[in-house]
mmCIF file of C-alpha atoms and ligand atoms in Angstrom:
data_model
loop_
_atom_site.group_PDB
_atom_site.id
_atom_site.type_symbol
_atom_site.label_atom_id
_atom_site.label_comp_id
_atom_site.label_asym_id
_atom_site.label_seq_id
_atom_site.Cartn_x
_atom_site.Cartn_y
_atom_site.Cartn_z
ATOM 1 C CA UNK A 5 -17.229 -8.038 -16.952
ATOM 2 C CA UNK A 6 -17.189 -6.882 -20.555
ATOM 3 C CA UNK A 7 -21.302 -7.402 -21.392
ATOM 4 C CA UNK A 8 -21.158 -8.791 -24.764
ATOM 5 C CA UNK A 9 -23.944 -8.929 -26.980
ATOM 6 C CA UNK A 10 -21.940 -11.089 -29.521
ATOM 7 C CA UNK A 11 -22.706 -14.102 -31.117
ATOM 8 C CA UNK A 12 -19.203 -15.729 -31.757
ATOM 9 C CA UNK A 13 -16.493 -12.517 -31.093
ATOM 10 C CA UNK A 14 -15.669 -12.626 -27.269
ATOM 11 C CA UNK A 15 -17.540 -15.760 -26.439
ATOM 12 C CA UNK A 16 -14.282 -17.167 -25.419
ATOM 13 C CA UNK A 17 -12.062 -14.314 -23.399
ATOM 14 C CA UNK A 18 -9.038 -14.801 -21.870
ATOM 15 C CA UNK A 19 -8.290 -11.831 -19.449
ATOM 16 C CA UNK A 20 -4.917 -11.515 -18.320
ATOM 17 C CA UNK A 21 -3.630 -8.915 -15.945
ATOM 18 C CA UNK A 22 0.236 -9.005 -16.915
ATOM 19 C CA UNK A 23 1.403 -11.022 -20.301
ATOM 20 C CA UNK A 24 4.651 -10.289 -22.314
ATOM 21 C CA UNK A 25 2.371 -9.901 -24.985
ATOM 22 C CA UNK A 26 -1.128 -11.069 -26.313
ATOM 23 C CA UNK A 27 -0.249 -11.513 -29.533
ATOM 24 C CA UNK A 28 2.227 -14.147 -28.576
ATOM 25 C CA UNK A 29 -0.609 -15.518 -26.647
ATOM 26 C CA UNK A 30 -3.223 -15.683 -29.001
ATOM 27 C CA UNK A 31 -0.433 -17.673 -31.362
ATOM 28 C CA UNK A 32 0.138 -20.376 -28.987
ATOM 29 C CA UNK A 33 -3.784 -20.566 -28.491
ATOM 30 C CA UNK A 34 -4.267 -20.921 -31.997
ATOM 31 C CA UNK A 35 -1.907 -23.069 -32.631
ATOM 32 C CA UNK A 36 -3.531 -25.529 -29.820
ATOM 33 C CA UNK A 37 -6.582 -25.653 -31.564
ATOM 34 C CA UNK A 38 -8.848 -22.366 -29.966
ATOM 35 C CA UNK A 39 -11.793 -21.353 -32.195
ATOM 36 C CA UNK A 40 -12.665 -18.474 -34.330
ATOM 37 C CA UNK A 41 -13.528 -15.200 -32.070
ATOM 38 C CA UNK A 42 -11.572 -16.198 -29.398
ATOM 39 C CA UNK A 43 -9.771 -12.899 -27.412
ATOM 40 C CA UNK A 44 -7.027 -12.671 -25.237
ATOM 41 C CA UNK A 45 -6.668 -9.310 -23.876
ATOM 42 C CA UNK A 46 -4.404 -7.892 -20.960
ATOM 43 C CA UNK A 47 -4.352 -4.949 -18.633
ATOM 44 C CA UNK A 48 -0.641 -4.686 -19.334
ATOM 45 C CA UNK A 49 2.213 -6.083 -21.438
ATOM 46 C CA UNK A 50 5.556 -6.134 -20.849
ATOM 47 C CA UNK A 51 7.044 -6.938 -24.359
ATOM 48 C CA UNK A 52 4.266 -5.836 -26.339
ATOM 49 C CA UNK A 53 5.036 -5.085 -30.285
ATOM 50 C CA UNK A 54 3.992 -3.323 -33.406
ATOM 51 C CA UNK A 55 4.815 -3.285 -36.545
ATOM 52 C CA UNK A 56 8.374 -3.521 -38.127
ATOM 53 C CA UNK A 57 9.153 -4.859 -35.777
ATOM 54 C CA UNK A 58 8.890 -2.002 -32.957
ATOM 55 C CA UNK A 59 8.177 -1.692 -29.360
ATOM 56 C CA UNK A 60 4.760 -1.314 -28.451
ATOM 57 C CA UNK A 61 3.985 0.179 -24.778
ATOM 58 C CA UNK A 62 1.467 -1.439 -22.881
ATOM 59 C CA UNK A 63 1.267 0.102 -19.211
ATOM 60 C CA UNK A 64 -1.281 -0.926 -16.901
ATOM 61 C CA UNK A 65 -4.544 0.070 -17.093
ATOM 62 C CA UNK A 66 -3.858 2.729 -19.665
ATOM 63 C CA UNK A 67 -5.083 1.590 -22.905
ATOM 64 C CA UNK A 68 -6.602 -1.477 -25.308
ATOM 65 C CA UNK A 69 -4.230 -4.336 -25.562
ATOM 66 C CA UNK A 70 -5.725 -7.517 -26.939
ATOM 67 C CA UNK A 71 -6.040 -9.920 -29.803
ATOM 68 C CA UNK A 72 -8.202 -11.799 -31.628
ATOM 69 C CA UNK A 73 -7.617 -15.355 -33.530
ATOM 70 C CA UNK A 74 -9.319 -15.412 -36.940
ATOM 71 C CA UNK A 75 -10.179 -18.214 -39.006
ATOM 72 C CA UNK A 76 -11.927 -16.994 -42.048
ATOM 73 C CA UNK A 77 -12.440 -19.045 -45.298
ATOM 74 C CA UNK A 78 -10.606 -17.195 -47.487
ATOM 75 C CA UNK A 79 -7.350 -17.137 -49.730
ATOM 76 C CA UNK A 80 -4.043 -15.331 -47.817
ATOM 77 C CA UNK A 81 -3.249 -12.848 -50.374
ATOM 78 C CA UNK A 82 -6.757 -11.032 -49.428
ATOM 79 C CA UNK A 83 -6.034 -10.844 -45.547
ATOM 80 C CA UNK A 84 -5.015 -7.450 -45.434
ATOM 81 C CA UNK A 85 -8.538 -6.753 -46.242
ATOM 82 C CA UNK A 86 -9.173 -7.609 -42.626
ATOM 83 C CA UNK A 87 -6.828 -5.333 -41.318
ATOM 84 C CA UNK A 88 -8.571 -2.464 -43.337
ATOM 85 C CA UNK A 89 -11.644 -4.128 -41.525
ATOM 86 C CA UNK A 90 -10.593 -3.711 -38.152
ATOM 87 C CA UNK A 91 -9.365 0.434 -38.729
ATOM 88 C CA UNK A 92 -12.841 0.977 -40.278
ATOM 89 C CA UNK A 93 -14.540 -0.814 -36.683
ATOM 90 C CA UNK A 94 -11.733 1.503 -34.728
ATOM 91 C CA UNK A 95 -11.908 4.941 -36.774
ATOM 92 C CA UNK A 96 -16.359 4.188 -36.626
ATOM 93 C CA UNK A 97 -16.072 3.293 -32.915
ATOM 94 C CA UNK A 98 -13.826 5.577 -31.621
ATOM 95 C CA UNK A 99 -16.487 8.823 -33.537
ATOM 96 C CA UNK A 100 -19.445 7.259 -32.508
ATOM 97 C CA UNK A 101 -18.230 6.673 -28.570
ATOM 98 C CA UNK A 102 -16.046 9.384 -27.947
ATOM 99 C CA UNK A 103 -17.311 12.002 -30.319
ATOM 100 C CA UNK A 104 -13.559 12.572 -31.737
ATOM 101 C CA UNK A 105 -12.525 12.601 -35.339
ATOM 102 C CA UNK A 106 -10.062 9.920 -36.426
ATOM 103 C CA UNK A 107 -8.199 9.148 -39.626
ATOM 104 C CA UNK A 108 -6.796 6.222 -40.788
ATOM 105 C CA UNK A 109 -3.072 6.322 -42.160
ATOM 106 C CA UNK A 110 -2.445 3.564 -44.561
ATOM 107 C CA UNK A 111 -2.480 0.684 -43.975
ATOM 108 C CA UNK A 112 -4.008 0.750 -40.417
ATOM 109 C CA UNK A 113 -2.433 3.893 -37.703
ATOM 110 C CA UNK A 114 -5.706 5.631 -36.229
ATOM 111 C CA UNK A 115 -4.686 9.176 -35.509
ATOM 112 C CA UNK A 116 -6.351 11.573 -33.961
ATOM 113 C CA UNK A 117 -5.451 15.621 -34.855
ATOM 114 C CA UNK A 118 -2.563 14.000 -37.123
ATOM 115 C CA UNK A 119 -1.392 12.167 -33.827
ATOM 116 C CA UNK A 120 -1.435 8.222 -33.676
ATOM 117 C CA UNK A 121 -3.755 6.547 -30.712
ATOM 118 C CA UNK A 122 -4.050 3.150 -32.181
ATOM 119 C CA UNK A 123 -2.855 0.881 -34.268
ATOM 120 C CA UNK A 124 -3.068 -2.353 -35.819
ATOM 121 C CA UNK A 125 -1.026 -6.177 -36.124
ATOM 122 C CA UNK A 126 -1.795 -8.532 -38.262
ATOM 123 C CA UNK A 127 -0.343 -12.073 -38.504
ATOM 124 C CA UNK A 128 -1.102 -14.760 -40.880
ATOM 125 C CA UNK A 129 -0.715 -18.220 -40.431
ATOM 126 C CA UNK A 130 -1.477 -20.161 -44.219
ATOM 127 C CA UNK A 131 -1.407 -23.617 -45.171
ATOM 128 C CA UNK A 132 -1.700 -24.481 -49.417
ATOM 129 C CA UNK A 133 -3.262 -21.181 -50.237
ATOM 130 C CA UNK A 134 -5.713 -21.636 -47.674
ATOM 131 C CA UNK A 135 -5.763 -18.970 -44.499
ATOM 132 C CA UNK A 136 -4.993 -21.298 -41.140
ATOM 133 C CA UNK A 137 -5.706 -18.791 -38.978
ATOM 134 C CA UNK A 138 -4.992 -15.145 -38.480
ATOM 135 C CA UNK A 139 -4.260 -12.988 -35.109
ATOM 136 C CA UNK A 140 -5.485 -9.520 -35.220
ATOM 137 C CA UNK A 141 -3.739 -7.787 -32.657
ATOM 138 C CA UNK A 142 -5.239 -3.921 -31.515
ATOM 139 C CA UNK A 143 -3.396 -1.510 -29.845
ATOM 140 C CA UNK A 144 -5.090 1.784 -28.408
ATOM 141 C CA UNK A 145 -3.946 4.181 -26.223
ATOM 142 C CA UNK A 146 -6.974 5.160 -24.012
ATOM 143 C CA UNK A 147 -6.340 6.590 -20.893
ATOM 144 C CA UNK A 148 -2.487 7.767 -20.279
ATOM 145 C CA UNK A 149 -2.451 11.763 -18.823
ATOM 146 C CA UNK A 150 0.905 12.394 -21.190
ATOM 147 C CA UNK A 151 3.203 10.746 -23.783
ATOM 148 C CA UNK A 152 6.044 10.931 -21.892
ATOM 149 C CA UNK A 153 5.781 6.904 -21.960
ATOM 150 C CA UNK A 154 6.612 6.692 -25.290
ATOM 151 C CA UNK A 155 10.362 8.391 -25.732
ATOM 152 C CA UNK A 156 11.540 10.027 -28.547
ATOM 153 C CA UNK A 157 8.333 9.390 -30.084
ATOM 154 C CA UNK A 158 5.801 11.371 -27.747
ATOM 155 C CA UNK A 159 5.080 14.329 -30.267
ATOM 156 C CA UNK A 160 3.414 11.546 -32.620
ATOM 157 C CA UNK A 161 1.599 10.265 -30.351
ATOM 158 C CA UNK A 162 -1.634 10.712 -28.294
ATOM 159 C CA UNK A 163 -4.310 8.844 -26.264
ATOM 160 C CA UNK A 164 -8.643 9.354 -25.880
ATOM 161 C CA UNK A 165 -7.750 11.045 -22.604
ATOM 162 C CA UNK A 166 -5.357 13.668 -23.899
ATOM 163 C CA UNK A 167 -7.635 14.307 -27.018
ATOM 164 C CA UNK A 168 -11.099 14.572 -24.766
ATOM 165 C CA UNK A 169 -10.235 15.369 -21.425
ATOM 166 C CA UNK A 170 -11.799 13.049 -20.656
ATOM 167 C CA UNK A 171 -11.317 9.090 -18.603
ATOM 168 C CA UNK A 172 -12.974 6.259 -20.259
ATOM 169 C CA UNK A 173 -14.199 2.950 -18.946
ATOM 170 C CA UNK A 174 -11.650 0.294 -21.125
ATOM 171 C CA UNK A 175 -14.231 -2.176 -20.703
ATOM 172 C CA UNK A 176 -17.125 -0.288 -22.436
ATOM 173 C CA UNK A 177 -14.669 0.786 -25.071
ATOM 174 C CA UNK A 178 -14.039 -3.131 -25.693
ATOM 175 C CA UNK A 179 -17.173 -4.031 -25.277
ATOM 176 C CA UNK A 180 -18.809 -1.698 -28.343
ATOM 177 C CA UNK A 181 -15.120 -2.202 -30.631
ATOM 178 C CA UNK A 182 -15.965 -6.072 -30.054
ATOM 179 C CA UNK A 183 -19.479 -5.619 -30.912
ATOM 180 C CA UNK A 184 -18.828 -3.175 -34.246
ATOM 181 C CA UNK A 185 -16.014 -5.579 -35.582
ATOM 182 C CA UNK A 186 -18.207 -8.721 -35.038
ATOM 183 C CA UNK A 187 -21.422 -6.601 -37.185
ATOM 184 C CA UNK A 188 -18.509 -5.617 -39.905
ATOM 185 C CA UNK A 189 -16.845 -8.712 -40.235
ATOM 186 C CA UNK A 190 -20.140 -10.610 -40.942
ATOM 187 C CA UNK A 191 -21.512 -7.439 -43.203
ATOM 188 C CA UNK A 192 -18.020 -8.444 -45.000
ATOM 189 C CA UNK A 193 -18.110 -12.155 -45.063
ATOM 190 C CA UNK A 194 -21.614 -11.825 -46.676
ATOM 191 C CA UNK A 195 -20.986 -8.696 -49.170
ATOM 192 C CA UNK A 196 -17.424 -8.526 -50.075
ATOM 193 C CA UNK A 197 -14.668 -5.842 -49.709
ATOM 194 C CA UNK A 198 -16.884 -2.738 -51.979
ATOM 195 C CA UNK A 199 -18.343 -1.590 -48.474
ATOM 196 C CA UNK A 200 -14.968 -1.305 -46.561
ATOM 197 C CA UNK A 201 -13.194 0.027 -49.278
ATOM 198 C CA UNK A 202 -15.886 3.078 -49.160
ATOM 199 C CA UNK A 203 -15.481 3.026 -45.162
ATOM 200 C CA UNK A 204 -12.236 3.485 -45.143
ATOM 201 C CA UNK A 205 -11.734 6.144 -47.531
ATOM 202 C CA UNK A 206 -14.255 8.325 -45.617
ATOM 203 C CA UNK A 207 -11.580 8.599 -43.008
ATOM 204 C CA UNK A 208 -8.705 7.910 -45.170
ATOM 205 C CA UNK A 209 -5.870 10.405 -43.690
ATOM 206 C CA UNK A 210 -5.009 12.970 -46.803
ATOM 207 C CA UNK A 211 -7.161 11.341 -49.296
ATOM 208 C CA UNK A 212 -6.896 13.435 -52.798
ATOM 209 C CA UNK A 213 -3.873 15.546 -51.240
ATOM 210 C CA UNK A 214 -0.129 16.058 -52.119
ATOM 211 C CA UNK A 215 2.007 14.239 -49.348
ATOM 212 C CA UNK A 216 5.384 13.459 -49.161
ATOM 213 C CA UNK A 217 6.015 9.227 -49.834
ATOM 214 C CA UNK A 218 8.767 7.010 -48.559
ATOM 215 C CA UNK A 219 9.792 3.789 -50.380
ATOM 216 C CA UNK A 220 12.771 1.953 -50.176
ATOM 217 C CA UNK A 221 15.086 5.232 -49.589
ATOM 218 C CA UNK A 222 13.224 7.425 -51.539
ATOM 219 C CA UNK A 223 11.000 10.094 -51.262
ATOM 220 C CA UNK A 224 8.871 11.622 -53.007
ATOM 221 C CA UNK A 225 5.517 13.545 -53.692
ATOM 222 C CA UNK A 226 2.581 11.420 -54.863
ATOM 223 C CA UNK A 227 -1.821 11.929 -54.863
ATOM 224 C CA UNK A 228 -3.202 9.674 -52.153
ATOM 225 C CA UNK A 229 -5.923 8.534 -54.434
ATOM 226 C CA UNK A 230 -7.639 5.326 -52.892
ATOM 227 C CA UNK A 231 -6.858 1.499 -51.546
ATOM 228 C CA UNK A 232 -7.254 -1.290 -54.065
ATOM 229 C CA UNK A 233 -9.011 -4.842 -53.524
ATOM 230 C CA UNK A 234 -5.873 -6.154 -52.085
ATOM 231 C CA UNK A 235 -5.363 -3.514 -49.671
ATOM 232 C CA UNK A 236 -2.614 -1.757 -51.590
ATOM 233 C CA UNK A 237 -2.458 2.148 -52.007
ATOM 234 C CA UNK A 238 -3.064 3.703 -55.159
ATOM 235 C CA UNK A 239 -0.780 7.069 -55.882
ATOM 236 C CA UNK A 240 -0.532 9.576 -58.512
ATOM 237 C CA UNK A 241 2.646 10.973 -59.174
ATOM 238 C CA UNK A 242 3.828 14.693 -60.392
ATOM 239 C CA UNK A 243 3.100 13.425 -63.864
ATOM 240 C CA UNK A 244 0.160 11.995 -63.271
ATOM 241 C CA UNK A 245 1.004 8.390 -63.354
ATOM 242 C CA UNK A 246 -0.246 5.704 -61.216
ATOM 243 C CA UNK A 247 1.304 3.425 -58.545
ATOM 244 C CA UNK A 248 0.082 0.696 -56.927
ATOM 245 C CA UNK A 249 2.462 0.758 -53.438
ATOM 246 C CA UNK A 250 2.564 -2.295 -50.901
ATOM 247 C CA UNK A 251 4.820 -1.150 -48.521
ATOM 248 C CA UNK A 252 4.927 2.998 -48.333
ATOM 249 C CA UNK A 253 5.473 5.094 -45.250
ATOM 250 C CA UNK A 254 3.260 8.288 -45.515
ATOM 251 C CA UNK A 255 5.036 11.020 -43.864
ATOM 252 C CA UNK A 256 2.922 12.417 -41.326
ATOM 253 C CA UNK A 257 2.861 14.605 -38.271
ATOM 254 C CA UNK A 258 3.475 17.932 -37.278
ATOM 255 C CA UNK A 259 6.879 18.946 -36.556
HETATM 256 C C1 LIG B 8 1.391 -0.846 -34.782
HETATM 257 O O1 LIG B 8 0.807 0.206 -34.989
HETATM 258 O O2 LIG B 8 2.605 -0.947 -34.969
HETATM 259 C C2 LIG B 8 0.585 -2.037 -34.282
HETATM 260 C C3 LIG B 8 0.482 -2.074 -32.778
HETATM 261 C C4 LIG B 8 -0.248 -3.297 -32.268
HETATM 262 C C5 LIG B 8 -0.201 -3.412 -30.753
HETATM 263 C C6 LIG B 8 -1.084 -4.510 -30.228
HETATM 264 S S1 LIG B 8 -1.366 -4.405 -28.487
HETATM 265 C C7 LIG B 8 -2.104 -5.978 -28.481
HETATM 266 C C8 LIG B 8 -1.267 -6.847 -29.407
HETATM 267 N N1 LIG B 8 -0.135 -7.406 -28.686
HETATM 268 C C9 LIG B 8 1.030 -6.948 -29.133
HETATM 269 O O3 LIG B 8 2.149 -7.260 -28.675
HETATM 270 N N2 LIG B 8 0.829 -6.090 -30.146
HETATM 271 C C10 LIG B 8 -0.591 -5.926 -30.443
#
């Protein structure tokens, strides 16, 4: 069904039509032993979830839900490096198959005309400084004809359909996204981080502007300058002094 021409992403699928959610899958399959590059992916999910804990809707047919399992040789405090990985595959995939022009928000939202259409879980599992495995969960919103579906939210977000007019084939989407990550991940494995750093920032959302910064309460105006080796965001403030940030909201959208 999904015509891979992989050599170890995909080469174990498991295709589900209705799951709460596949990231809760792909933990239990890790956990009992499944290998590197397996995917679980599902036409719909009835409990799927994002980050911070939010809801993430999953209707059927309509979009990307799946994850991946992980098992890279490398220490934990670099795995975020692998989520800036997988928004580099999405952001490249989603211009090269669709002709649109995404942006990634730090860490990992893919937006499209400042609206979000994907996004991005990822869940560690370490043992003794040592990564056990890691589930890479991928969330895009492909085919729905409004955003009603999505609340109080629906003016922040979007899907490939409402940004192209157009209705695409989910399977050829997951076939090329499958393909791209497997080519980056190996490019990565091989070279280092230099390469995605550089990918990213080409679609970086508000790279070298002025935008308003949330942390813990406050907010305040800060130069989106670049992401560091660990995945953190680098920030200028009005005086000209750095920050390194780990956990920022960017505000975003347009009201
Ligand atoms: C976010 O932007 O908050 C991340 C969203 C991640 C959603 C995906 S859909 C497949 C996988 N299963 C889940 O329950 N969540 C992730």
């Amino acid at each position: 069904q999904w015509g891979l021409k992989t050599k170890w992403l995909g080469q174990h699928m498991l295709h589900k039509t209705s799951t709460p959610s596949t990231q809760m899958l792909a933990h239990n399959q890790a956990q009992n032993g499944s290998a590197h590059g397996t995917v679980i992916i599902a036409d719909e999910q009835t409990n799927g979830r994002g980050r911070l804990h939010r809801q993430w809707y999953s209707h059927k047919g309509e979009g990307i839900w799946m994850s991946m399992i992980l098992r890279p040789t490398m220490e934990p405090h670099l795995s975020p490096q692998l989520t800036l990985l997988a928004a580099t595959v999405l952001a490249e995939t989603l211009k090269r198959h669709c002709g649109v022009k995404p942006q990634i928000k730090w860490p990992n939202d893919i937006l499209i005309h400042d609206k979000k259409v994907a996004g991005i879980l990822t869940e560690l599992q370490a043992e003794q400084d040592q990564v056990n495995y890691i589930v890479l969960g991928i969330g895009m919103n492909v085919n729905q004809p409004n955003t009603a579906f999505i609340g109080e939210l629906q003016r922040k977000a979007t899907s490939l359909h409402l940004q192209t007019n157009q209705t695409w084939d989910i399977s050829a989407l997951v076939q090329d996204i499958l393909q791209t990550f497997e080519k980056r991940y190996d490019e990565y494995m091989e070279n280092g981080f230099a390469h995605v750093k550089l990918r990213w920032e080409a679609f970086g959302y508000k790279l070298g502007e002025i935008v308003p910064i949330h942390t813990h309460q406050n907010k305040w105006y800060g130069r989106l300058m670049g992401i560091e080796e660990d995945g953190a965001l680098y920030v200028l403030d009005e005086n000209g002094q750095g920050h390194i940030l780990y956990s920022a909201e960017i505000e975003w959208g347009k009201d």
